[in-house]
PDB file of C-alpha atoms in Angstrom:
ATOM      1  CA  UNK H   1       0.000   0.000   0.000  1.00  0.00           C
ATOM      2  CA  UNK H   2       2.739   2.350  -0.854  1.00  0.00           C
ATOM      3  CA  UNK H   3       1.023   3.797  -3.702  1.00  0.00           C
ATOM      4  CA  UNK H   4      -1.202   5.917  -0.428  1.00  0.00           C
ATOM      5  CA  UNK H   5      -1.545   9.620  -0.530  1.00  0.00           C
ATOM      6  CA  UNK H   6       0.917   9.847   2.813  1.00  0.00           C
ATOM      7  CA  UNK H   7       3.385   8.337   0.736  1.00  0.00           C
ATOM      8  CA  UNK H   8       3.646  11.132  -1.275  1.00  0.00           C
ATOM      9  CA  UNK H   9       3.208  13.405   1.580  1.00  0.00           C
ATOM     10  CA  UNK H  10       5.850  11.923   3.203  1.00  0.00           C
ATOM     11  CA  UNK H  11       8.397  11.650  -0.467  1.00  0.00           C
ATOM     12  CA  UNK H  12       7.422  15.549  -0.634  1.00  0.00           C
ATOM     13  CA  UNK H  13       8.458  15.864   2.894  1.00  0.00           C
ATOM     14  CA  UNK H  14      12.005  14.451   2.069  1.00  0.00           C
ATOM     15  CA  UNK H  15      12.043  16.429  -1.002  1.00  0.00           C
ATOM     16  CA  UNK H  16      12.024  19.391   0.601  1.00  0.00           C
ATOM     17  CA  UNK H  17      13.929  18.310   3.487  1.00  0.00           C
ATOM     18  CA  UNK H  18      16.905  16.808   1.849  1.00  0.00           C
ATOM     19  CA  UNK H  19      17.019  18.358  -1.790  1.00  0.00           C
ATOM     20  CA  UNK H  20      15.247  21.311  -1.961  1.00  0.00           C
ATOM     21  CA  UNK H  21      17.619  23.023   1.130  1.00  0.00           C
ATOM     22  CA  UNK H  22      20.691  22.591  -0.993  1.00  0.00           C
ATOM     23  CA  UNK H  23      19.493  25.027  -3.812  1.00  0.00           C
ATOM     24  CA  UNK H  24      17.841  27.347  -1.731  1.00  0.00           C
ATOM     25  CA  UNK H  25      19.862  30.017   0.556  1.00  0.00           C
ATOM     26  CA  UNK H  26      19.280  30.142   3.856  1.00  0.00           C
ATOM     27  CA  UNK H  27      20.621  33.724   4.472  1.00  0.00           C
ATOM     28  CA  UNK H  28      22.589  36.356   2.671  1.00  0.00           C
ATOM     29  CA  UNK H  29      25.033  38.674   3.263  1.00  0.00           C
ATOM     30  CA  UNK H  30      26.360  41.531   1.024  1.00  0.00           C
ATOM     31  CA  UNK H  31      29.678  39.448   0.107  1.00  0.00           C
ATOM     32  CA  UNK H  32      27.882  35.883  -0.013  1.00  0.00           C
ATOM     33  CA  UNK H  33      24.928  33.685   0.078  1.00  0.00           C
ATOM     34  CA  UNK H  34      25.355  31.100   2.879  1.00  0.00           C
ATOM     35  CA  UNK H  35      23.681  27.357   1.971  1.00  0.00           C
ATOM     36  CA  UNK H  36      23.129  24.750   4.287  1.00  0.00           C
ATOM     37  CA  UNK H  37      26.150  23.075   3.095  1.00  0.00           C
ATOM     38  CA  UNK H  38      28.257  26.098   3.622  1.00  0.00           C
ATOM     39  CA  UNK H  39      27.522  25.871   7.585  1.00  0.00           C
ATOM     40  CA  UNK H  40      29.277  22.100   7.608  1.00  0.00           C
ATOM     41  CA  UNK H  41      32.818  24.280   7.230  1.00  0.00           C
ATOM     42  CA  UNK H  42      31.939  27.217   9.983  1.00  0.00           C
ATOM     43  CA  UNK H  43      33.485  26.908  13.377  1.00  0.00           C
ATOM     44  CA  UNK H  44      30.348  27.357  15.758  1.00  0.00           C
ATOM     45  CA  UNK H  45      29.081  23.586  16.661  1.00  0.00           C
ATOM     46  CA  UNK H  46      25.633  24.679  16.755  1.00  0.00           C
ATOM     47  CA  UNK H  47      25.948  26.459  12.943  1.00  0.00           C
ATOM     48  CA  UNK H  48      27.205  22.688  11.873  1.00  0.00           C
ATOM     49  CA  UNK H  49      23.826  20.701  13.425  1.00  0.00           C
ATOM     50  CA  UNK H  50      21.824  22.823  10.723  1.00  0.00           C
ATOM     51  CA  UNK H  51      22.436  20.409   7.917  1.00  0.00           C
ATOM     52  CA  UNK H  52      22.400  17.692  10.317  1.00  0.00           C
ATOM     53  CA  UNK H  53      18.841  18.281  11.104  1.00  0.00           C
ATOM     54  CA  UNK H  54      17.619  18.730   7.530  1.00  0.00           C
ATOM     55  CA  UNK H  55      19.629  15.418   6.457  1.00  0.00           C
ATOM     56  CA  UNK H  56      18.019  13.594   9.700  1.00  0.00           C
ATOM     57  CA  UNK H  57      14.484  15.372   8.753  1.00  0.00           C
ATOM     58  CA  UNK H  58      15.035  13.782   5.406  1.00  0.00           C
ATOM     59  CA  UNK H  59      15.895  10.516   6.385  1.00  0.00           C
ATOM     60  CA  UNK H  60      13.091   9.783   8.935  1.00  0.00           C
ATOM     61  CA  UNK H  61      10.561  10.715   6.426  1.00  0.00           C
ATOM     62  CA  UNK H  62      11.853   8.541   4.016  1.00  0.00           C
ATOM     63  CA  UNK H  63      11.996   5.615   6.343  1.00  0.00           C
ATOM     64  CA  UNK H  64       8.380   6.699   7.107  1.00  0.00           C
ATOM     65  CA  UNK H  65       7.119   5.518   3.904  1.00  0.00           C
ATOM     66  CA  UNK H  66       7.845   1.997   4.360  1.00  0.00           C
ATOM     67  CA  UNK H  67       6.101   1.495   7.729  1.00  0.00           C
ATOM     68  CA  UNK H  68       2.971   1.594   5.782  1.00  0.00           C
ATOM     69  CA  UNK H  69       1.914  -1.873   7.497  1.00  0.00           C
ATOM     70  CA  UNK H  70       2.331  -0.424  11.146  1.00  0.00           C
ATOM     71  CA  UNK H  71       0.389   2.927  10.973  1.00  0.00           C
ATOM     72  CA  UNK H  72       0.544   3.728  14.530  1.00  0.00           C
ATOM     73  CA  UNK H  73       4.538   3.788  14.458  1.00  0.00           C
ATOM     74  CA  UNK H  74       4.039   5.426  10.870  1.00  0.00           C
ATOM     75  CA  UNK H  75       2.168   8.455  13.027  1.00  0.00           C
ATOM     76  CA  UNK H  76       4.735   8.461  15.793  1.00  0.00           C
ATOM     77  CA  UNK H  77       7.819   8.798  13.246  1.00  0.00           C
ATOM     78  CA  UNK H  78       5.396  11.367  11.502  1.00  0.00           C
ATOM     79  CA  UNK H  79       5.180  13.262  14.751  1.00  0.00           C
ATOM     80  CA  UNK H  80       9.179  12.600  15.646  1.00  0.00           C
ATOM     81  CA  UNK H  81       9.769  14.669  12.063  1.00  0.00           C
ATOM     82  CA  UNK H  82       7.170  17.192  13.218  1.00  0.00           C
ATOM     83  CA  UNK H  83       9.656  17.411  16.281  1.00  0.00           C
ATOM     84  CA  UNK H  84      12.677  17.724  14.464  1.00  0.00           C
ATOM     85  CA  UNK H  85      11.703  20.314  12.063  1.00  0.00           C
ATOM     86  CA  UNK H  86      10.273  22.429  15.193  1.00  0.00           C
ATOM     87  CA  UNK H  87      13.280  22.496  16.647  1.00  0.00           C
ATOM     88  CA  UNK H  88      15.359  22.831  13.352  1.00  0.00           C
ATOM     89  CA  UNK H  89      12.950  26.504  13.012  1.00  0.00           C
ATOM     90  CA  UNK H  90      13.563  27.428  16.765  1.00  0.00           C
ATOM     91  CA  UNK H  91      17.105  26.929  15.891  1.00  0.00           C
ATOM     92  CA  UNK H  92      17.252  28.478  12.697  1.00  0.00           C
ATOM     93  CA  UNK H  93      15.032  31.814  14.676  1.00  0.00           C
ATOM     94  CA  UNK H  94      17.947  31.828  17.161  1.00  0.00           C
ATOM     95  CA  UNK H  95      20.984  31.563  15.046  1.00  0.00           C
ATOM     96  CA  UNK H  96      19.483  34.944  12.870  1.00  0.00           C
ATOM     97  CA  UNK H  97      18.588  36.321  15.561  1.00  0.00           C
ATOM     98  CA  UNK H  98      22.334  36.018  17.139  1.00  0.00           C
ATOM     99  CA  UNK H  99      24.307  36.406  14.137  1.00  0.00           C
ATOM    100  CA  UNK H 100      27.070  38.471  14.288  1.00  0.00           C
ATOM    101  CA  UNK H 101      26.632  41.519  11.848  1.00  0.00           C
ATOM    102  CA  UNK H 102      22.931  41.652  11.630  1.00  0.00           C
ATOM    103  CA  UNK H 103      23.038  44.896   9.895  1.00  0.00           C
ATOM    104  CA  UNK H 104      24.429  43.563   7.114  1.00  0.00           C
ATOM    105  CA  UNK H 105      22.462  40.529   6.580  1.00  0.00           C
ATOM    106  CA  UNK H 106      19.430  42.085   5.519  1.00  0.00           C
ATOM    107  CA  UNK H 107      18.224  39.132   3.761  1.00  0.00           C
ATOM    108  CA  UNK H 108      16.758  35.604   4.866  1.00  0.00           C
ATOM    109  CA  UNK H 109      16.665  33.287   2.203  1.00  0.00           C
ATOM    110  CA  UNK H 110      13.879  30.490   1.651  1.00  0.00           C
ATOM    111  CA  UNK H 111      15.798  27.870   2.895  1.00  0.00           C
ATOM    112  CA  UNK H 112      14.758  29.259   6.572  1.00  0.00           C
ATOM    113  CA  UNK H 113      11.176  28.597   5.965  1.00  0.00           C
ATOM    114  CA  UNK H 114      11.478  25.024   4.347  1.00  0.00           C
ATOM    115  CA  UNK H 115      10.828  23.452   8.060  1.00  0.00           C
ATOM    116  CA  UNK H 116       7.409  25.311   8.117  1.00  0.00           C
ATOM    117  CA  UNK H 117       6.687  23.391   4.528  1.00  0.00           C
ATOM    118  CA  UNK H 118       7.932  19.835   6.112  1.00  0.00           C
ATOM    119  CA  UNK H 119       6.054  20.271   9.027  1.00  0.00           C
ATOM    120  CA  UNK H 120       2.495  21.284   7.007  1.00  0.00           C
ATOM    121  CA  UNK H 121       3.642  18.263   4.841  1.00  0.00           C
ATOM    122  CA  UNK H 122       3.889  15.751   7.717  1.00  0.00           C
ATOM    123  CA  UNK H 123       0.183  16.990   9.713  1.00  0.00           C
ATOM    124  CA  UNK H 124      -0.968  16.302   5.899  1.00  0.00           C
ATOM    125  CA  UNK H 125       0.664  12.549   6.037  1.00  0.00           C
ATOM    126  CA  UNK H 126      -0.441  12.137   9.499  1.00  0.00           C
ATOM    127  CA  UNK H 127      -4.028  13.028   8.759  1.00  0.00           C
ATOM    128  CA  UNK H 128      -4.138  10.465   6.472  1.00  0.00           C
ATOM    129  CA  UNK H 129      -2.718   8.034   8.259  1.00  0.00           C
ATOM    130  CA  UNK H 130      -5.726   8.580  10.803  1.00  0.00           C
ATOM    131  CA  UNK H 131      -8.332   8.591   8.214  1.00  0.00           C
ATOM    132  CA  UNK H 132      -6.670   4.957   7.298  1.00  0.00           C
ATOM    133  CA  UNK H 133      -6.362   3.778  10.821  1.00  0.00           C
ATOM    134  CA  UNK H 134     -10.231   5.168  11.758  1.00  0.00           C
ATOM    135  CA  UNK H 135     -11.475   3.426   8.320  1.00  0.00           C
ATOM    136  CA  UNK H 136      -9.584  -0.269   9.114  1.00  0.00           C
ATOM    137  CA  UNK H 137     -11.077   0.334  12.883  1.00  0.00           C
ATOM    138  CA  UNK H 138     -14.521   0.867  11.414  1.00  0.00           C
ATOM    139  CA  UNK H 139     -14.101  -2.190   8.982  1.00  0.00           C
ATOM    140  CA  UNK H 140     -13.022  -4.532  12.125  1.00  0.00           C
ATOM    141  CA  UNK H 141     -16.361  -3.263  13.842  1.00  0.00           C
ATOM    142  CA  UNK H 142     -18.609  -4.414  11.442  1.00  0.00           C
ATOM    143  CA  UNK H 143     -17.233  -8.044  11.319  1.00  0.00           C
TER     144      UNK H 143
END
């Protein structure tokens, strides 16, 4: 039952979370534009778990597709992603927030919004996922 409309929720999901970052900025300054790959070679720790998250974001909701038999654990990864990207946003808030230089990065690229998209994605999956759950639950009633 892969061919469900979660599935595609969910391959949208990792779209966005694992390709889509990569060709969007996340912030600009006046000399560069700064991609998530870019913040692999700064020296602040918490500027390197950025692209960590969006990979891990990526990865879970892949994996998510194929637990199509087991939709309870399907929701709970679902919700684990909604997690992730949550605190993925909160981090990404902070870090432009607390960037050194603010004045001259005027500009916030897409990139920092992609978690918002994930996250919108993933209710979407989960919703189904419920609507499949409530509609084998209603099935077992009746027998």
């Amino acid at each position: 039952m892969i061919q469900r409309i979660q599935s595609i929720y969910l391959l949208l999901a990792t779209a966005v979370s694992g390709g889509l970052v990569f060709v969007f900025d996340i912030w600009s300054t006046i000399k560069e534009e700064i991609f998530a790959l870019d913040l692999f070679f700064r020296d602040s720790m918490l500027l390197k778990v950025i692209p960590l998250l969006y990979l891990l974001s990526a990865i879970v909701s892949f994996g998510t597709i194929f637990l199509f038999k087991n939709r309870k654990l399907q929701f709970v990864v679902g919700r684990l992603v909604i997690l992730i990207n949550l605190f993925l946003l909160g981090l990404l808030i902070y870090v432009s927030l607390t960037l050194p230089g603010e004045v001259s990065i005027s500009e916030k690229g897409i990139g920092m919004f992609l978690p918002i998209l994930v996250i919108l994605l993933i209710v979407l999956a989960n919703k189904a996922i419920k609507k499949d759950e409530d509609l084998v639950k209603s099935v077992d009633r009746l027998r």
